[in-house]
Amino acid sequence: MTEEDSNSVTEPVPGLTNARALTLDRVAIRTRESGVTLSGWRLSIASEQGEGTIVRVDAAPGEEWYRGEGIFLGWTPERLGQAYEALRPRTGEATFQLQQLG
């Protein structure tokens, strides 16, 4: 691979080298502004720069908020959303199976 080829390779998340998702967990979230519990997803990520998490809050249909922790602290919501979409696990089938008993 030439130097020109290595420069043209894009990383899934600009600014992070070898970024990869570790876990994706469903979480309950409370905010000061709301009296109800919201649901969200916490994506734990590791890279050569360190580890961090991106929390995506499902506020309302079609409305999502992002919050960064660790190496993602201080990132803009737009940049967090792009990183979340680039790194979240994608599967074609459900991660659980119902047992057929009887």
Tab-separated table of C-alpha atoms in Angstrom:
chain	number	residue	atom	x	y	z
A	1	MET	CA	0.000	0.000	0.000
A	2	THR	CA	1.430	3.346	-0.974
A	3	GLU	CA	1.329	6.468	1.177
A	4	GLU	CA	-1.314	7.922	-1.127
A	5	ASP	CA	-3.485	4.789	-0.699
A	6	SER	CA	-3.188	4.884	3.096
A	7	ASN	CA	-4.244	8.543	3.157
A	8	SER	CA	-7.326	7.806	1.060
A	9	VAL	CA	-8.605	5.140	3.495
A	10	THR	CA	-11.293	6.734	5.622
A	11	GLU	CA	-11.893	5.825	9.232
A	12	PRO	CA	-15.468	5.120	10.340
A	13	VAL	CA	-15.150	7.929	12.905
A	14	PRO	CA	-12.881	10.820	11.874
A	15	GLY	CA	-10.361	11.547	14.610
A	16	LEU	CA	-10.427	8.043	16.129
A	17	THR	CA	-8.073	5.263	15.118
A	18	ASN	CA	-9.306	1.653	15.148
A	19	ALA	CA	-12.608	2.608	16.785
A	20	ARG	CA	-14.796	-0.390	17.604
A	21	ALA	CA	-17.999	-0.978	19.525
A	22	LEU	CA	-17.686	-3.009	22.720
A	23	THR	CA	-21.266	-3.215	24.003
A	24	LEU	CA	-24.691	-1.822	23.226
A	25	ASP	CA	-27.002	-1.686	26.250
A	26	ARG	CA	-30.583	-0.502	26.737
A	27	VAL	CA	-30.790	2.085	29.548
A	28	ALA	CA	-33.465	4.027	31.436
A	29	ILE	CA	-32.838	7.782	31.529
A	30	ARG	CA	-34.260	10.544	33.709
A	31	THR	CA	-33.899	14.237	32.895
A	32	ARG	CA	-34.497	17.310	35.035
A	33	GLU	CA	-36.986	18.689	32.523
A	34	SER	CA	-39.215	15.628	32.408
A	35	GLY	CA	-41.171	13.749	35.037
A	36	VAL	CA	-41.115	10.540	33.013
A	37	THR	CA	-38.410	7.982	32.412
A	38	LEU	CA	-37.078	7.900	28.858
A	39	SER	CA	-35.357	4.997	27.145
A	40	GLY	CA	-32.059	5.048	25.369
A	41	TRP	CA	-29.037	3.105	24.202
A	42	ARG	CA	-25.489	3.224	25.626
A	43	LEU	CA	-22.796	2.313	23.090
A	44	SER	CA	-19.404	1.613	24.676
A	45	ILE	CA	-16.503	2.223	22.307
A	46	ALA	CA	-12.754	1.628	22.406
A	47	SER	CA	-10.096	3.165	20.169
A	48	GLU	CA	-6.374	3.838	20.238
A	49	GLN	CA	-7.173	7.260	21.759
A	50	GLY	CA	-9.043	5.680	24.701
A	51	GLU	CA	-12.516	4.509	25.687
A	52	GLY	CA	-15.848	6.262	25.958
A	53	THR	CA	-19.580	5.914	25.556
A	54	ILE	CA	-22.247	7.537	23.453
A	55	VAL	CA	-25.740	7.578	24.934
A	56	ARG	CA	-28.630	7.995	22.500
A	57	VAL	CA	-31.870	9.102	24.174
A	58	ASP	CA	-35.135	8.370	22.365
A	59	ALA	CA	-36.961	11.536	23.461
A	60	ALA	CA	-39.981	11.404	21.144
A	61	PRO	CA	-40.804	9.740	17.831
A	62	GLY	CA	-38.200	11.033	15.406
A	63	GLU	CA	-36.347	12.997	18.113
A	64	GLU	CA	-33.017	11.743	19.447
A	65	TRP	CA	-30.472	13.298	21.793
A	66	TYR	CA	-26.841	12.262	22.099
A	67	ARG	CA	-24.487	12.585	25.053
A	68	GLY	CA	-20.806	11.692	25.057
A	69	GLU	CA	-18.670	10.406	27.918
A	70	GLY	CA	-14.955	9.615	28.106
A	71	ILE	CA	-13.213	10.379	24.814
A	72	PHE	CA	-16.515	11.730	23.441
A	73	LEU	CA	-16.910	14.420	26.111
A	74	GLY	CA	-17.307	17.803	24.407
A	75	TRP	CA	-18.289	16.436	20.990
A	76	THR	CA	-21.202	18.139	19.220
A	77	PRO	CA	-24.532	16.261	19.014
A	78	GLU	CA	-24.127	16.010	15.228
A	79	ARG	CA	-20.685	14.434	15.523
A	80	LEU	CA	-21.898	12.057	18.260
A	81	GLY	CA	-24.809	10.975	16.060
A	82	GLN	CA	-22.483	10.270	13.134
A	83	ALA	CA	-20.109	8.259	15.336
A	84	TYR	CA	-23.011	6.321	16.886
A	85	GLU	CA	-24.431	5.383	13.472
A	86	ALA	CA	-20.997	4.404	12.139
A	87	LEU	CA	-20.136	2.143	15.089
A	88	ARG	CA	-23.402	0.636	16.303
A	89	PRO	CA	-23.697	-3.110	15.741
A	90	ARG	CA	-25.915	-4.160	12.862
A	91	THR	CA	-27.438	-7.603	12.651
A	92	GLY	CA	-29.950	-9.064	10.267
A	93	GLU	CA	-31.656	-11.160	12.907
A	94	ALA	CA	-32.843	-10.806	16.478
A	95	THR	CA	-30.235	-11.295	19.192
A	96	PHE	CA	-32.552	-13.508	21.230
A	97	GLN	CA	-34.487	-16.651	20.451
A	98	LEU	CA	-37.705	-17.817	22.024
A	99	GLN	CA	-37.560	-21.373	23.275
A	100	GLN	CA	-40.194	-23.716	21.975
A	101	LEU	CA	-41.383	-25.750	24.934
A	102	GLY	CA	-43.851	-28.636	24.994
